[in-house]
GROMACS .gro file of C-alpha atoms in nm:
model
  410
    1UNK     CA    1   8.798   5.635   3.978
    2UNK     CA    2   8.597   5.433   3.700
    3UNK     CA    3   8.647   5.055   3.794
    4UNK     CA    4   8.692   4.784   3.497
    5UNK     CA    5   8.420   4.522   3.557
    6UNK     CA    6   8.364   4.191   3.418
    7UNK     CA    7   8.063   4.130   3.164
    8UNK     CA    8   7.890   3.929   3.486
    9UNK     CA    9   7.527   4.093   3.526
   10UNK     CA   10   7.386   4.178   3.831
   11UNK     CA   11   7.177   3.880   4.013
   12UNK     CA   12   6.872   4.024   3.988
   13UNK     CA   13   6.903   3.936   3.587
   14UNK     CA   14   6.922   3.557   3.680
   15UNK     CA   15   6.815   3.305   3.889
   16UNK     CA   16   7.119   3.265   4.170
   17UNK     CA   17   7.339   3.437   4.352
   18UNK     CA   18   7.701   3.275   4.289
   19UNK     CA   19   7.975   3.284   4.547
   20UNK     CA   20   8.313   3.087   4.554
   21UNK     CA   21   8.522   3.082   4.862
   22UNK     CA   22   8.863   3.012   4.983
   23UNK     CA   23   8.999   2.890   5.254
   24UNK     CA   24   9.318   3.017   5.446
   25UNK     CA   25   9.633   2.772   5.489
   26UNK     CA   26   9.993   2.896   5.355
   27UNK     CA   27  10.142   2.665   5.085
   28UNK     CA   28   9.836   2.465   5.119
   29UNK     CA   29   9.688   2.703   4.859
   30UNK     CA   30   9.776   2.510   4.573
   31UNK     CA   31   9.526   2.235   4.678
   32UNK     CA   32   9.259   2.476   4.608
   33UNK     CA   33   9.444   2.609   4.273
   34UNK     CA   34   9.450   2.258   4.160
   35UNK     CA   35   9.016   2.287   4.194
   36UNK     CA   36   8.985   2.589   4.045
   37UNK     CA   37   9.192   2.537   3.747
   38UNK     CA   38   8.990   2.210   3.702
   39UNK     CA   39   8.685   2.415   3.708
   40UNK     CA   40   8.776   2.724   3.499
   41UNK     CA   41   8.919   2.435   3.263
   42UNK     CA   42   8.548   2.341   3.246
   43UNK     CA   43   8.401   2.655   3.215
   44UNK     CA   44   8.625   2.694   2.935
   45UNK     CA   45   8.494   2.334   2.766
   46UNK     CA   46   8.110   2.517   2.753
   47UNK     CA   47   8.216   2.886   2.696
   48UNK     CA   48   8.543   2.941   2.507
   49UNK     CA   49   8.937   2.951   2.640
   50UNK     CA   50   8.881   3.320   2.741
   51UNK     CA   51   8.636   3.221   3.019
   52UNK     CA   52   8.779   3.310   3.348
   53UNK     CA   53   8.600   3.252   3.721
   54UNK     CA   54   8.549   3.603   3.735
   55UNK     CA   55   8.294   3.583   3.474
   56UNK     CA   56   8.080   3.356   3.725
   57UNK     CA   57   8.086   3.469   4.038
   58UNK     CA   58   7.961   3.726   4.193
   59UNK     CA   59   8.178   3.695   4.477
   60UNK     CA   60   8.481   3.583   4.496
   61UNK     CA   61   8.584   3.556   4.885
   62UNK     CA   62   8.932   3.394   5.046
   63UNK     CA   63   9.152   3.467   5.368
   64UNK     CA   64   9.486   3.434   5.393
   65UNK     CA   65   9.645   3.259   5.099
   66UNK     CA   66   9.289   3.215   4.997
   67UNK     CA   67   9.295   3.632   5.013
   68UNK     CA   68   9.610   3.601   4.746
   69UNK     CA   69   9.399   3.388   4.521
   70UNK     CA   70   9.105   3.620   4.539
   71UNK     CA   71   9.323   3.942   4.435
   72UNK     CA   72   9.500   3.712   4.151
   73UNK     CA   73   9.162   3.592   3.970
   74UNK     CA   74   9.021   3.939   4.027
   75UNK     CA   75   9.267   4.194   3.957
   76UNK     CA   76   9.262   4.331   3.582
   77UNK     CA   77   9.546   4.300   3.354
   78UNK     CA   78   9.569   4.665   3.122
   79UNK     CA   79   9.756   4.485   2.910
   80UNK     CA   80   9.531   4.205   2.822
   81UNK     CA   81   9.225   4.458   2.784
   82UNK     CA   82   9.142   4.455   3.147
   83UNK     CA   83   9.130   4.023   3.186
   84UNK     CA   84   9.212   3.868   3.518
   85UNK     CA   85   9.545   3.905   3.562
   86UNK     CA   86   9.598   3.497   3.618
   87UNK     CA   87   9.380   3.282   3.492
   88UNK     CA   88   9.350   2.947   3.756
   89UNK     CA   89   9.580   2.725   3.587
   90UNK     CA   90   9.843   3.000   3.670
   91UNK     CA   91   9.798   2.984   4.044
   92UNK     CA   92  10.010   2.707   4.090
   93UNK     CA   93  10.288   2.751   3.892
   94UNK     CA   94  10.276   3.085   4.105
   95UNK     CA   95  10.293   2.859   4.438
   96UNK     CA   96  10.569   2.663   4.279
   97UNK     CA   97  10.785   2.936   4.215
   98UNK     CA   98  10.757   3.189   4.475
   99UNK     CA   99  10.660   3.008   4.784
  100UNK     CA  100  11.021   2.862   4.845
  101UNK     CA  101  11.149   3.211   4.810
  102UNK     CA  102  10.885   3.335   5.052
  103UNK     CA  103  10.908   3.070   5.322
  104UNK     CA  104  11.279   2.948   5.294
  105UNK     CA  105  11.372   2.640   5.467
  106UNK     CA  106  11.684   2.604   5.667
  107UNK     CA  107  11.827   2.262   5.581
  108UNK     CA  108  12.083   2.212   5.827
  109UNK     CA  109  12.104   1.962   6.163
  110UNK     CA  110  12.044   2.287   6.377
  111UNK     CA  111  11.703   2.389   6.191
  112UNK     CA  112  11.479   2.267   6.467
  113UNK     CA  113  11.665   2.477   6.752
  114UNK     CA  114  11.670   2.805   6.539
  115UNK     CA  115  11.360   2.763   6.447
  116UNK     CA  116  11.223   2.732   6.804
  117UNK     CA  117  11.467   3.069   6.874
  118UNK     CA  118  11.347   3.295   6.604
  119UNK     CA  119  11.007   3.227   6.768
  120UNK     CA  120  11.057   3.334   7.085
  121UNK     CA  121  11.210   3.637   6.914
  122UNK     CA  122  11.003   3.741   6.657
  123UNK     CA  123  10.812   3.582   6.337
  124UNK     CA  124  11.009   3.253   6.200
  125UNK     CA  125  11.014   3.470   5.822
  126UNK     CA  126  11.105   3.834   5.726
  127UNK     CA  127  10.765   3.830   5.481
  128UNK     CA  128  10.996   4.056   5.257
  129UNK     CA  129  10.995   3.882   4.973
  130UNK     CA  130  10.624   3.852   4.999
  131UNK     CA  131  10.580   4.195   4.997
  132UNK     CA  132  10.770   4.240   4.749
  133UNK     CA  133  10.626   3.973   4.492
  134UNK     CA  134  10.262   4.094   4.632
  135UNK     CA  135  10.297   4.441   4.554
  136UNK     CA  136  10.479   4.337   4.236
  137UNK     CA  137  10.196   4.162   4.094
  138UNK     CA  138   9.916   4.355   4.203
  139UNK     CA  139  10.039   4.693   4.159
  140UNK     CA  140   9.826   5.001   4.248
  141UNK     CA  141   9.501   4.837   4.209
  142UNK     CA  142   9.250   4.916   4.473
  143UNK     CA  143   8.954   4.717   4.599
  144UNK     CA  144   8.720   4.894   4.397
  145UNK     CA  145   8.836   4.826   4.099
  146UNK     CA  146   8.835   4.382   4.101
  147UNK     CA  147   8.662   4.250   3.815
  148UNK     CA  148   8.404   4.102   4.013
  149UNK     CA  149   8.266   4.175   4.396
  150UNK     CA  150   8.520   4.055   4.658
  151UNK     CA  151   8.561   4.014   5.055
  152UNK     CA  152   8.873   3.954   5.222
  153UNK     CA  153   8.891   3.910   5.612
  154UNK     CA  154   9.155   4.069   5.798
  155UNK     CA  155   9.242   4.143   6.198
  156UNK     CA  156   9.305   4.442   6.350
  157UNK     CA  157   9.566   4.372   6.608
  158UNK     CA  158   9.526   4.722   6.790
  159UNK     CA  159   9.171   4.744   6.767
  160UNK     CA  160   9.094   4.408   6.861
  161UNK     CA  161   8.864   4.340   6.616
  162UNK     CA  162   8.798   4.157   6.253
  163UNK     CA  163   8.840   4.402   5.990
  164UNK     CA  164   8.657   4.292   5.637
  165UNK     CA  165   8.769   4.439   5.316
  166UNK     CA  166   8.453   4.402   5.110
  167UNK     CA  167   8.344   4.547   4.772
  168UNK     CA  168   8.054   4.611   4.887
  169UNK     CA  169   8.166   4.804   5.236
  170UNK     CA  170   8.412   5.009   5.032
  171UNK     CA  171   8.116   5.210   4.874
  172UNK     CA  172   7.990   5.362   5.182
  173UNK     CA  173   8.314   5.404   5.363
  174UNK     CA  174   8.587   5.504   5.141
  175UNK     CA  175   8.873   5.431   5.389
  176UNK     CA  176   8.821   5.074   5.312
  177UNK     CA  177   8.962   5.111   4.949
  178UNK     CA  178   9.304   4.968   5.017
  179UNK     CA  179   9.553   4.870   4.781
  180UNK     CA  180   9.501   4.509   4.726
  181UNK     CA  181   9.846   4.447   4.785
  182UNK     CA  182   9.847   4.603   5.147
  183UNK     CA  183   9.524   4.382   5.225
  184UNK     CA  184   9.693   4.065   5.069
  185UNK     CA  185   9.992   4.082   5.326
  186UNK     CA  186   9.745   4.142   5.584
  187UNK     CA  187   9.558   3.893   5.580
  188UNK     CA  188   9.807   3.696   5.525
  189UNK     CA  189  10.016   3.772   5.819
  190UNK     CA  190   9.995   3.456   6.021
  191UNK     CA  191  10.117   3.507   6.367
  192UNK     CA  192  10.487   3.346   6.460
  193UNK     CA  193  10.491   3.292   6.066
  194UNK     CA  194  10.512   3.626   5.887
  195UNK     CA  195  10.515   4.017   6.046
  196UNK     CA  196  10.192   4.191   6.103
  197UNK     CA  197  10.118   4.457   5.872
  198UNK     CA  198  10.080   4.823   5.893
  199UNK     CA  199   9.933   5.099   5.640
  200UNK     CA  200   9.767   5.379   5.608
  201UNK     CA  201   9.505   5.530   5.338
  202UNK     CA  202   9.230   5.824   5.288
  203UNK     CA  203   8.864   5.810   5.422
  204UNK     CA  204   8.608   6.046   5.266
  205UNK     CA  205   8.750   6.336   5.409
  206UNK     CA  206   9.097   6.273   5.352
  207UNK     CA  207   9.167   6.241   5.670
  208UNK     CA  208   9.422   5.902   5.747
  209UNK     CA  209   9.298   5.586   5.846
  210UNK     CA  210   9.526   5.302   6.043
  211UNK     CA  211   9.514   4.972   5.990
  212UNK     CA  212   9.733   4.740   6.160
  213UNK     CA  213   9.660   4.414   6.015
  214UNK     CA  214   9.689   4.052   6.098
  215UNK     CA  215   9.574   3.721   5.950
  216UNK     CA  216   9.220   3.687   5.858
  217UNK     CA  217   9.250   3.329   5.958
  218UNK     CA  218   9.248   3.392   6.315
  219UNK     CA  219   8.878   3.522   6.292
  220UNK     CA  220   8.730   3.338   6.007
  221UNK     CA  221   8.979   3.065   5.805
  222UNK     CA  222   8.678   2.975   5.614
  223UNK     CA  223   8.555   3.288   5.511
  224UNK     CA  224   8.231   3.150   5.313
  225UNK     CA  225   7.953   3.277   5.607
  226UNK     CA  226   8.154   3.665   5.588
  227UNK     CA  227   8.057   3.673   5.254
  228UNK     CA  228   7.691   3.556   5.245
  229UNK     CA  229   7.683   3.810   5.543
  230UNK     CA  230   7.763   4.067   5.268
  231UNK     CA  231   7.522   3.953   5.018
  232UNK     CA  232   7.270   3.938   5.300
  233UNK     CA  233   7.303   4.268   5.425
  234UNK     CA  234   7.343   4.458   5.038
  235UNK     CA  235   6.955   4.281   5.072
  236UNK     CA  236   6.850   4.425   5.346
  237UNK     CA  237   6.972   4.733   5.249
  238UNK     CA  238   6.774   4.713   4.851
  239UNK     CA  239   7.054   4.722   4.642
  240UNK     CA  240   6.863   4.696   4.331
  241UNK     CA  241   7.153   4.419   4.192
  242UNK     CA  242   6.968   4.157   4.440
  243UNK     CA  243   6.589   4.231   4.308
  244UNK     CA  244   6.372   4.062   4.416
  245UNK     CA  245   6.564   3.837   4.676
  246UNK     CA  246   6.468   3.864   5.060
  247UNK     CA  247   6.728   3.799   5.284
  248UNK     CA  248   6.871   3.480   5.348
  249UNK     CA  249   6.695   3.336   5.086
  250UNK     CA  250   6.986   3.034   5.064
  251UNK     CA  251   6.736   2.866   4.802
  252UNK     CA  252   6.895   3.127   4.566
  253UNK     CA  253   7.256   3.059   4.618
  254UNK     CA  254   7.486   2.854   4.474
  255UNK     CA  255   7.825   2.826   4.709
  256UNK     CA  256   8.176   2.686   4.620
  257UNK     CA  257   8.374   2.643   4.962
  258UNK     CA  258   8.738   2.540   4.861
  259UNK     CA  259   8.912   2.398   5.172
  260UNK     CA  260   9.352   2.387   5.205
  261UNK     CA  261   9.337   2.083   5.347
  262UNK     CA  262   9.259   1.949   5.760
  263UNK     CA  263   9.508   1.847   6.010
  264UNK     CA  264   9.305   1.618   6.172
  265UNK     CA  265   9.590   1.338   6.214
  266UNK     CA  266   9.488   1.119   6.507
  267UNK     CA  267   9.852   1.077   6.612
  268UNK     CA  268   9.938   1.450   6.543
  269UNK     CA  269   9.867   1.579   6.936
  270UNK     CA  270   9.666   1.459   7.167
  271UNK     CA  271   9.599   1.590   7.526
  272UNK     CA  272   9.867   1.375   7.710
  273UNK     CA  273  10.121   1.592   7.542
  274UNK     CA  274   9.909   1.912   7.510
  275UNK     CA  275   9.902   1.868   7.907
  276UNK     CA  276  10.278   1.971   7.921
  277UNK     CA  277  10.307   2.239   7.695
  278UNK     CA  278  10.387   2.547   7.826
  279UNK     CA  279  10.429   2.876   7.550
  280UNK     CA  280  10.621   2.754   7.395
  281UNK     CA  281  10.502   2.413   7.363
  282UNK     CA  282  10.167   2.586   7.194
  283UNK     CA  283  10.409   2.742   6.983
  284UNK     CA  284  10.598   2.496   6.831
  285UNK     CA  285  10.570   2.118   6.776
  286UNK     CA  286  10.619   1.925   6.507
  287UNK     CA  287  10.724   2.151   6.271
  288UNK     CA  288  10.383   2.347   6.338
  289UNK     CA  289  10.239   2.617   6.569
  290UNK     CA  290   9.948   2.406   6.736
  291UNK     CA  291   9.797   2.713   6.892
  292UNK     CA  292   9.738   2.831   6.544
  293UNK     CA  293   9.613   2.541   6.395
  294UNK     CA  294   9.370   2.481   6.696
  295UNK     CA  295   9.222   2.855   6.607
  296UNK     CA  296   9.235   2.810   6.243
  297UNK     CA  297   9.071   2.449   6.206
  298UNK     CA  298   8.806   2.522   6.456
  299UNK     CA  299   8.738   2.866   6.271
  300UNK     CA  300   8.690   2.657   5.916
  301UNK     CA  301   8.500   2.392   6.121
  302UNK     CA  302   8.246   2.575   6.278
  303UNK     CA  303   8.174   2.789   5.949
  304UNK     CA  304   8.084   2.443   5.718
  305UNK     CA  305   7.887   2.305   6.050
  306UNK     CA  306   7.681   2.605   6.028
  307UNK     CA  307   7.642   2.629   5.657
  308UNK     CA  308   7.587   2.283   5.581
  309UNK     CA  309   7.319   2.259   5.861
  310UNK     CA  310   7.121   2.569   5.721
  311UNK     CA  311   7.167   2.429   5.354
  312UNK     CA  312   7.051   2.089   5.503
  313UNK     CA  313   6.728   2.282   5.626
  314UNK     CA  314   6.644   2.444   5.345
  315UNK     CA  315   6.635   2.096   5.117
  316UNK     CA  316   6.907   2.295   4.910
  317UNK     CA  317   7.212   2.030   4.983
  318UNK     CA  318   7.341   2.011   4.604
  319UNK     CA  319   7.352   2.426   4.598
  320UNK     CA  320   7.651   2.412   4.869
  321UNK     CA  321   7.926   2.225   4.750
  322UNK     CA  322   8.227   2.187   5.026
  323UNK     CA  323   8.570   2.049   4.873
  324UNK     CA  324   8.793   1.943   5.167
  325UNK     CA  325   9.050   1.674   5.235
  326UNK     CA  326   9.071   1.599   5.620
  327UNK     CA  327   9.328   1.351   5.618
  328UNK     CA  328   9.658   1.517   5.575
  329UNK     CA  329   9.949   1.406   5.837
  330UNK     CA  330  10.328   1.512   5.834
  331UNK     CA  331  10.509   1.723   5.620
  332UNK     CA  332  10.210   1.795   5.375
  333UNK     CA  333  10.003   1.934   5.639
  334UNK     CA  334  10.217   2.217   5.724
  335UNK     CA  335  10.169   2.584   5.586
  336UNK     CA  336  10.511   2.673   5.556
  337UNK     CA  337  10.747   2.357   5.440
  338UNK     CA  338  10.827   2.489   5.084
  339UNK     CA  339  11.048   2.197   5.014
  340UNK     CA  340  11.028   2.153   4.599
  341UNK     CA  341  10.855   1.749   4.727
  342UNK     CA  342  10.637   1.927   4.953
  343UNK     CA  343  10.489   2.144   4.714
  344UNK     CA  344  10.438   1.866   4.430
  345UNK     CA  345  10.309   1.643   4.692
  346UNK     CA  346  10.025   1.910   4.740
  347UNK     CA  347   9.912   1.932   4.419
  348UNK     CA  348   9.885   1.546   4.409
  349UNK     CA  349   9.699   1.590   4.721
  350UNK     CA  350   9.468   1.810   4.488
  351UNK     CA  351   9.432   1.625   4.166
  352UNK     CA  352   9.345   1.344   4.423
  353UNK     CA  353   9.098   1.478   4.587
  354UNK     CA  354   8.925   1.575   4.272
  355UNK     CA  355   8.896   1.165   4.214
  356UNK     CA  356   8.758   1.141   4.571
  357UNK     CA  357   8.347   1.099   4.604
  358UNK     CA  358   8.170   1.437   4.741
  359UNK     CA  359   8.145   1.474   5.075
  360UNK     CA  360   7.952   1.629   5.360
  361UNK     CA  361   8.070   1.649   5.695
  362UNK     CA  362   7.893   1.452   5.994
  363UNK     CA  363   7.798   1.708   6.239
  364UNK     CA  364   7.794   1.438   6.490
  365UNK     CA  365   8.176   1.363   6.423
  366UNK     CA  366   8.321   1.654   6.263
  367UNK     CA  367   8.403   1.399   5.947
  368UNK     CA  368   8.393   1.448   5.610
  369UNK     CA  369   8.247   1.144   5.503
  370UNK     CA  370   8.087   1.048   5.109
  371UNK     CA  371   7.745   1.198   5.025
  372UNK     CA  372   7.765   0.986   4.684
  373UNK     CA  373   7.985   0.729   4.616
  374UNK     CA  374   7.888   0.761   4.250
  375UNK     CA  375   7.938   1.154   4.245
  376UNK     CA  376   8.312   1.295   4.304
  377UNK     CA  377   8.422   1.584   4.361
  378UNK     CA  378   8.527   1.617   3.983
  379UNK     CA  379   8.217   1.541   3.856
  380UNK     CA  380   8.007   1.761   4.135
  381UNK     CA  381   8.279   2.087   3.943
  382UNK     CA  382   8.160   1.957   3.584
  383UNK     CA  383   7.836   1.980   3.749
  384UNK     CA  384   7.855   2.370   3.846
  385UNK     CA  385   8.018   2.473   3.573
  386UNK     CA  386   7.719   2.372   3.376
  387UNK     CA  387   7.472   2.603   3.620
  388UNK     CA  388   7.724   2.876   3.618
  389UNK     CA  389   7.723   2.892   3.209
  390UNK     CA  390   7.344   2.849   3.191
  391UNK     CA  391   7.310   3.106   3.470
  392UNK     CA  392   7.537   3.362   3.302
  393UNK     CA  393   7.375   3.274   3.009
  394UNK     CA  394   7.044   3.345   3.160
  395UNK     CA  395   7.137   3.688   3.263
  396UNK     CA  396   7.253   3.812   2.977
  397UNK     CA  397   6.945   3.736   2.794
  398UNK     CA  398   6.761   3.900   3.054
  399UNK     CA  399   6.943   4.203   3.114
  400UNK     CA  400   6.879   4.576   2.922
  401UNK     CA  401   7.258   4.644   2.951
  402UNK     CA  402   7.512   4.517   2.651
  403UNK     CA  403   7.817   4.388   2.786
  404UNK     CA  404   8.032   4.671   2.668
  405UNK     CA  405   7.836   4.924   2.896
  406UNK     CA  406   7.916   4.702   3.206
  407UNK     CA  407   8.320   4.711   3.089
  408UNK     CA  408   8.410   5.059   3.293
  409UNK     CA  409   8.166   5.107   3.545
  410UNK     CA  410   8.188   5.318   3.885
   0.00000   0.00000   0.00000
């Protein structure tokens, strides 16, 4: 099936290899969509109102709700002559309108005690009206055919195992190519929050392949070191789009990691209550599920100790940029309170951070603390979406191919 593509040449063209990632993290999402639409705002500033974060990146990568962004920036529009279907000041208003509707609150005295019930019973939300407005949205479009390269991190509950939908993978096993709307719910199928998911599709021999999905979250949250393993291992394999690169060559790579926001609350638990929980204590406190958000932080942790540390040792700090707020408490940090405050509160929570000075996190204290007083986070976007332009600039200079051939590619 021919694939529309966006006018994005292959690496080898320029000088970098471009990658923006999303973390996973429920209604936090829209702290994310408030960075992006910043940044495609400035994209738009140097190249023109169509410009769309498609047209940058080679790979766009996100678990969880960060795997709902991904398949919104990347899925083609017929309509609009094969353009993302939402451009990133559309994410939000998404949020706004469909995540009450997908995680609806029960605002009566005896909330707490039925909510504690319909987890010891089954998932605390039906996840049909997310299936619904999923599939809606994204229609029959498959992996193969995003607009740029994407990787979307799943788990497969009966296997045991991470499962990664990649557009790279789904080239040499055909099985992979999943509707985007089956590997959206996937991924996004927190445990105690919403159902796990089931599907089936076609390998190479049309023979069926099971998947019985989970949330991505619960093997990597922060999904930025699945995709460089992608890029890495297209390398090592001489796909001719990353000539003349050599494997983790980070010196080439530009990285975007978009965090949903950290629970780290001092006063949120601590071990002298941990030390009583049973399973159900692990399961609910506070309006949370600690055991998840003990798996999920330390997954999104470990990931930017790693990458930061490499990045660090490479003298190539500036190339990986790490947006993150670490000091949400209460009601905001939760993934699933989709009050009409909550959700505005988030966004402010975004448009703050963007005011905030960059930071790094101390691998000493697991902090994010300033890198530049003088540089924030803002500033650090305005910042990429100058190297993006120049470097999509720079490649199609370079390249042999006119735009047009690259429109419908295989």
């Amino acid at each position: 099936m021919a694939s529309p593509r966006t006018p994005l040449q292959a690496p080898t063209y320029g000088n970098l290899v471009t990658i923006l990632s999303i973390d996973g993290g429920g209604i936090r999402g829209l702290i994310p969509g408030t960075i992006l639409a910043f940044l495609e705002s400035e994209l738009q500033k140097l190249d023109g109102e169509e410009a769309r974060l498609a047209d940058y990146f080679d790979v766009i990568t996100g678990t969880s709700t960060g795997g709902l962004v991904t398949a919104m920036l990347t899925t083609p529009n017929p309509e609009q002559g094969n353009r993302p279907l939402f451009a990133a000041k559309d994410i939000n208003d998404f949020y706004l309108e469909h995540c009450p509707k997908i995680f609806p609150q029960n605002g009566t005295p005896f909330a707490p005690a039925a909510n504690v019930v319909k987890s010891l019973m089954g998932p605390k939300y039906d996840g049909k009206y997310l299936h619904k407005i999923v599939k809606e949205k994204l229609g029959e479009t498959r992996l193969n055919q995003t607009l740029t390269n994407v990787v979307i991190p799943t788990f497969d509950i009966k296997q045991l195992q991470p499962k990664i939908f990649s557009s790279y993978e789904v080239k040499n096993d055909h099985s992979k190519n999943a509707l985007l709307s089956d590997i959206c719910i996937g991924t996004s199928a927190a445990p105690t929050y919403l159902p796990a998911h089931h599907f089936k599709t076609k390998d190479s021999n049309e023979q069926d392949k099971e998947f019985h999905l989970i949330d991505g979250g619960v093997a990597a949250n922060n999904p930025t070191l699945v995709a460089l393993n992608e890029v890495t291992k297209e390398i090592t394999r001489g796909n001719p789009d990353f000539f003349p690169l050599k494997p983790n060559d980070y010196t080439r790579f530009v990285v975007l990691s978009l965090g949903t926001g950290s629970q780290k609350c001092e006063e949120k638990y601590h071990a002298h209550l941990a030390a009583q929980w049973g399973l159900l204590g692990w399961l609910t406190c506070d309006h949370s599920t600690p055991l998840m958000d003990v798996f999920m932080q330390a997954s999104s942790d470990m990931v930017d100790f790693h990458i930061a540390t490499v990045f660090k040792a490479l003298q190539s700090e500036d190339s990986y940029i790490r947006i993150q707020d670490d000091t949400l408490c209460g009601t905001v940090s939760s993934v699933d309170i989709a009050t009409k405050e909550n959700l505005q509160n988030l966004v402010k929570v975004g448009e703050e951070l963007l005011k905030k000075p960059i930071s790094r996190v101390n691998l000493e204290n697991g902090k994010f603390e300033p890198a530049n007083h003088h540089c924030t986070n803002e500033r650090a976007l305005i910042r990429l979406a100058q190297v993006l332009s120049k470097e999509k600039r720079l490649r199609d200079m370079r390249s042999p191919h006119p735009k047009k051939e690259l429109m419908m590619i295989k």
